[in-house]
PDB file of C-alpha atoms in Angstrom:
ATOM      1  CA  MET A1220      15.469  -7.030 -14.796  1.00 80.00           C
ATOM      2  CA  ILE A1221      11.929  -7.251 -13.502  1.00 84.00           C
ATOM      3  CA  GLN A1222      10.650 -10.810 -13.707  1.00 87.00           C
ATOM      4  CA  SER A1223       7.912 -10.640 -11.089  1.00 90.00           C
ATOM      5  CA  TYR A1224       5.837  -8.143  -9.159  1.00 93.00           C
ATOM      6  CA  LYS A1225       8.120  -9.021  -6.238  1.00 94.00           C
ATOM      7  CA  ASP A1226      10.957  -7.315  -8.151  1.00 93.00           C
ATOM      8  CA  LEU A1227       9.104  -3.983  -8.181  1.00 95.00           C
ATOM      9  CA  GLU A1228      10.509  -1.679  -5.497  1.00 96.00           C
ATOM     10  CA  VAL A1229       7.052  -0.202  -4.912  1.00 97.00           C
ATOM     11  CA  HIS A1230       5.684  -3.659  -4.127  1.00 97.00           C
ATOM     12  CA  LYS A1231       8.524  -4.394  -1.728  1.00 98.00           C
ATOM     13  CA  MET A1232       7.989  -1.091   0.055  1.00 98.00           C
ATOM     14  CA  SER A1233       4.198  -1.375   0.227  1.00 98.00           C
ATOM     15  CA  PHE A1234       4.381  -4.941   1.535  1.00 98.00           C
ATOM     16  CA  ALA A1235       6.934  -3.900   4.175  1.00 98.00           C
ATOM     17  CA  LEU A1236       4.779  -0.926   5.222  1.00 98.00           C
ATOM     18  CA  ALA A1237       1.702  -3.149   5.527  1.00 98.00           C
ATOM     19  CA  MET A1238       3.630  -5.485   7.814  1.00 98.00           C
ATOM     20  CA  GLU A1239       4.920  -2.566   9.870  1.00 98.00           C
ATOM     21  CA  ILE A1240       1.375  -1.223  10.226  1.00 98.00           C
ATOM     22  CA  PHE A1241       0.147  -4.682  11.223  1.00 98.00           C
ATOM     23  CA  TRP A1242       2.648  -4.861  14.072  1.00 98.00           C
ATOM     24  CA  VAL A1243       2.055  -1.268  15.195  1.00 98.00           C
ATOM     25  CA  THR A1244      -1.707  -1.852  15.375  1.00 97.00           C
ATOM     26  CA  ARG A1245      -1.241  -4.776  17.778  1.00 96.00           C
ATOM     27  CA  LYS A1246      -0.764  -2.064  20.408  1.00 96.00           C
ATOM     28  CA  PHE A1247      -4.067  -0.311  19.628  1.00 97.00           C
ATOM     29  CA  PRO A1248      -6.861  -0.646  22.196  1.00 96.00           C
ATOM     30  CA  LYS A1249      -8.910  -3.833  21.974  1.00 95.00           C
ATOM     31  CA  GLU A1250     -12.084  -1.856  21.306  1.00 95.00           C
ATOM     32  CA  GLU A1251     -10.547  -0.786  17.969  1.00 95.00           C
ATOM     33  CA  VAL A1252      -9.997  -4.362  16.716  1.00 92.00           C
ATOM     34  CA  TYR A1253     -13.115  -4.407  14.512  1.00 91.00           C
ATOM     35  CA  SER A1254     -12.948  -0.813  13.396  1.00 94.00           C
ATOM     36  CA  LEU A1255      -9.762   1.232  13.059  1.00 97.00           C
ATOM     37  CA  THR A1256      -7.331  -1.673  13.418  1.00 97.00           C
ATOM     38  CA  SER A1257      -9.145  -3.814  10.871  1.00 97.00           C
ATOM     39  CA  GLN A1258      -9.547  -0.943   8.406  1.00 97.00           C
ATOM     40  CA  ILE A1259      -5.945   0.262   8.469  1.00 98.00           C
ATOM     41  CA  VAL A1260      -4.531  -3.255   8.160  1.00 98.00           C
ATOM     42  CA  ARG A1261      -6.830  -4.070   5.225  1.00 98.00           C
ATOM     43  CA  SER A1262      -6.185  -0.840   3.338  1.00 98.00           C
ATOM     44  CA  SER A1263      -2.413  -1.100   3.776  1.00 98.00           C
ATOM     45  CA  ARG A1264      -2.410  -4.727   2.585  1.00 98.00           C
ATOM     46  CA  SER A1265      -4.528  -3.786  -0.404  1.00 98.00           C
ATOM     47  CA  VAL A1266      -1.759  -1.575  -1.822  1.00 98.00           C
ATOM     48  CA  SER A1267       0.655  -4.443  -2.523  1.00 98.00           C
ATOM     49  CA  ALA A1268      -2.181  -6.893  -3.279  1.00 98.00           C
ATOM     50  CA  ASN A1269      -3.447  -4.687  -6.125  1.00 97.00           C
ATOM     51  CA  ILE A1270       0.052  -4.421  -7.558  1.00 97.00           C
ATOM     52  CA  SER A1271       0.435  -8.198  -7.593  1.00 96.00           C
ATOM     53  CA  GLU A1272      -3.037  -8.777  -9.034  1.00 96.00           C
ATOM     54  CA  GLY A1273      -2.460  -6.205 -11.748  1.00 95.00           C
ATOM     55  CA  TRP A1274       0.949  -7.667 -12.559  1.00 94.00           C
ATOM     56  CA  ALA A1275      -0.715 -10.929 -13.588  1.00 93.00           C
ATOM     57  CA  LYS A1276      -2.659  -8.925 -16.197  1.00 90.00           C
ATOM     58  CA  ARG A1277       0.136  -6.555 -17.201  1.00 89.00           C
ATOM     59  CA  VAL A1278      -0.021  -7.416 -20.914  1.00 88.00           C
ATOM     60  CA  TYR A1279      -3.289  -5.463 -20.874  1.00 89.00           C
ATOM     61  CA  GLU A1280      -1.966  -1.994 -20.179  1.00 88.00           C
ATOM     62  CA  GLY A1281      -5.294  -0.505 -19.134  1.00 92.00           C
ATOM     63  CA  VAL A1282      -6.048  -3.353 -16.751  1.00 94.00           C
ATOM     64  CA  PHE A1283      -2.671  -3.108 -15.040  1.00 93.00           C
ATOM     65  CA  LYS A1284      -2.993   0.662 -14.771  1.00 95.00           C
ATOM     66  CA  GLN A1285      -6.472   0.292 -13.273  1.00 97.00           C
ATOM     67  CA  HIS A1286      -4.989  -1.927 -10.551  1.00 97.00           C
ATOM     68  CA  LEU A1287      -2.362   0.721  -9.902  1.00 97.00           C
ATOM     69  CA  ILE A1288      -5.177   3.259  -9.488  1.00 97.00           C
ATOM     70  CA  HIS A1289      -6.864   0.938  -6.972  1.00 98.00           C
ATOM     71  CA  SER A1290      -3.518   0.639  -5.215  1.00 98.00           C
ATOM     72  CA  LEU A1291      -3.251   4.443  -5.075  1.00 98.00           C
ATOM     73  CA  GLY A1292      -6.742   4.590  -3.610  1.00 98.00           C
ATOM     74  CA  SER A1293      -5.803   2.118  -0.893  1.00 98.00           C
ATOM     75  CA  ASN A1294      -2.641   4.101  -0.257  1.00 98.00           C
ATOM     76  CA  SER A1295      -4.708   7.265   0.280  1.00 98.00           C
ATOM     77  CA  GLU A1296      -7.136   5.370   2.504  1.00 98.00           C
ATOM     78  CA  THR A1297      -4.202   4.134   4.584  1.00 98.00           C
ATOM     79  CA  GLU A1298      -3.030   7.722   5.028  1.00 98.00           C
ATOM     80  CA  ASP A1299      -6.454   8.701   6.310  1.00 98.00           C
ATOM     81  CA  TRP A1300      -6.523   5.806   8.795  1.00 98.00           C
ATOM     82  CA  LEU A1301      -3.012   6.732   9.969  1.00 98.00           C
ATOM     83  CA  ASN A1302      -4.264  10.279  10.586  1.00 98.00           C
ATOM     84  CA  ASP A1303      -7.190   8.890  12.593  1.00 98.00           C
ATOM     85  CA  ALA A1304      -4.874   6.677  14.653  1.00 98.00           C
ATOM     86  CA  SER A1305      -2.603   9.631  15.342  1.00 98.00           C
ATOM     87  CA  GLU A1306      -5.478  11.911  16.376  1.00 97.00           C
ATOM     88  CA  CYS A1307      -6.778   9.194  18.712  1.00 97.00           C
ATOM     89  CA  GLY A1308      -3.370   9.104  20.371  1.00 97.00           C
ATOM     90  CA  TYR A1309      -2.597   5.529  19.321  1.00 97.00           C
ATOM     91  CA  LEU A1310       0.614   6.389  17.462  1.00 97.00           C
ATOM     92  CA  PRO A1311       3.609   8.202  18.920  1.00 97.00           C
ATOM     93  CA  LYS A1312       4.457  11.283  16.826  1.00 97.00           C
ATOM     94  CA  ASP A1313       7.755   9.807  15.539  1.00 98.00           C
ATOM     95  CA  VAL A1314       6.079   6.532  14.502  1.00 98.00           C
ATOM     96  CA  PHE A1315       3.263   8.425  12.784  1.00 98.00           C
ATOM     97  CA  THR A1316       5.733  10.658  10.926  1.00 98.00           C
ATOM     98  CA  ASP A1317       7.776   7.671   9.763  1.00 98.00           C
ATOM     99  CA  LEU A1318       4.706   5.751   8.536  1.00 98.00           C
ATOM    100  CA  ILE A1319       3.326   8.796   6.715  1.00 98.00           C
ATOM    101  CA  LYS A1320       6.666   9.429   4.979  1.00 98.00           C
ATOM    102  CA  LYS A1321       6.811   5.831   3.788  1.00 98.00           C
ATOM    103  CA  ASN A1322       3.196   5.947   2.655  1.00 98.00           C
ATOM    104  CA  ASP A1323       3.800   9.199   0.734  1.00 98.00           C
ATOM    105  CA  SER A1324       6.856   7.720  -0.958  1.00 98.00           C
ATOM    106  CA  ILE A1325       4.846   4.680  -2.048  1.00 98.00           C
ATOM    107  CA  GLY A1326       2.144   6.970  -3.448  1.00 98.00           C
ATOM    108  CA  ARG A1327       4.699   8.878  -5.519  1.00 98.00           C
ATOM    109  CA  MET A1328       6.188   5.622  -6.812  1.00 97.00           C
ATOM    110  CA  LEU A1329       2.754   4.280  -7.767  1.00 97.00           C
ATOM    111  CA  THR A1330       1.962   7.506  -9.610  1.00 97.00           C
ATOM    112  CA  LYS A1331       5.203   7.337 -11.600  1.00 96.00           C
ATOM    113  CA  LEU A1332       4.695   3.659 -12.402  1.00 94.00           C
ATOM    114  CA  HIS A1333       1.172   4.414 -13.594  1.00 94.00           C
ATOM    115  CA  GLN A1334       2.366   7.328 -15.737  1.00 92.00           C
ATOM    116  CA  ASN A1335       5.245   5.399 -17.303  1.00 90.00           C
ATOM    117  CA  TRP A1336       3.917   1.843 -17.705  1.00 86.00           C
ATOM    118  CA  LYS A1337       3.788   0.498 -21.232  1.00 79.00           C
ATOM    119  CA  SER A1338       2.707  -3.062 -22.001  1.00 71.00           C
ATOM    120  CA  TYR A1339       4.431  -4.943 -24.775  1.00 61.00           C
ATOM    121  CA  GLU A1340       3.393  -8.205 -26.340  1.00 54.00           C
ATOM    122  CA  LYS A1341       5.899 -11.008 -26.031  1.00 48.00           C
TER     123      LYS A1341
END
């Protein structure tokens, strides 16, 4: 039974991906610290952060769903930053492929959660 946002598989996966991206970006060139590195870390962290923020307001179905939409937006932004990092040669092909697959899976899960969420009063 889901008692907390931490029980949602999509939150667990998005948090884990954000941490993985954080550690991968530590190897990016120093000149990227305030641009690509900062952007990709922030967008990836925003996915799970929006889920947790929305969870606190889940009794208001529209509000929770709006946070899921923001989370989807951050997920798409993360994909774009991953593409940039790959094109710049900062990510080995296998690492890039793995991160993109995880990101895509999270996007599908967020979409399904958004489509199926129903709030009920206690």
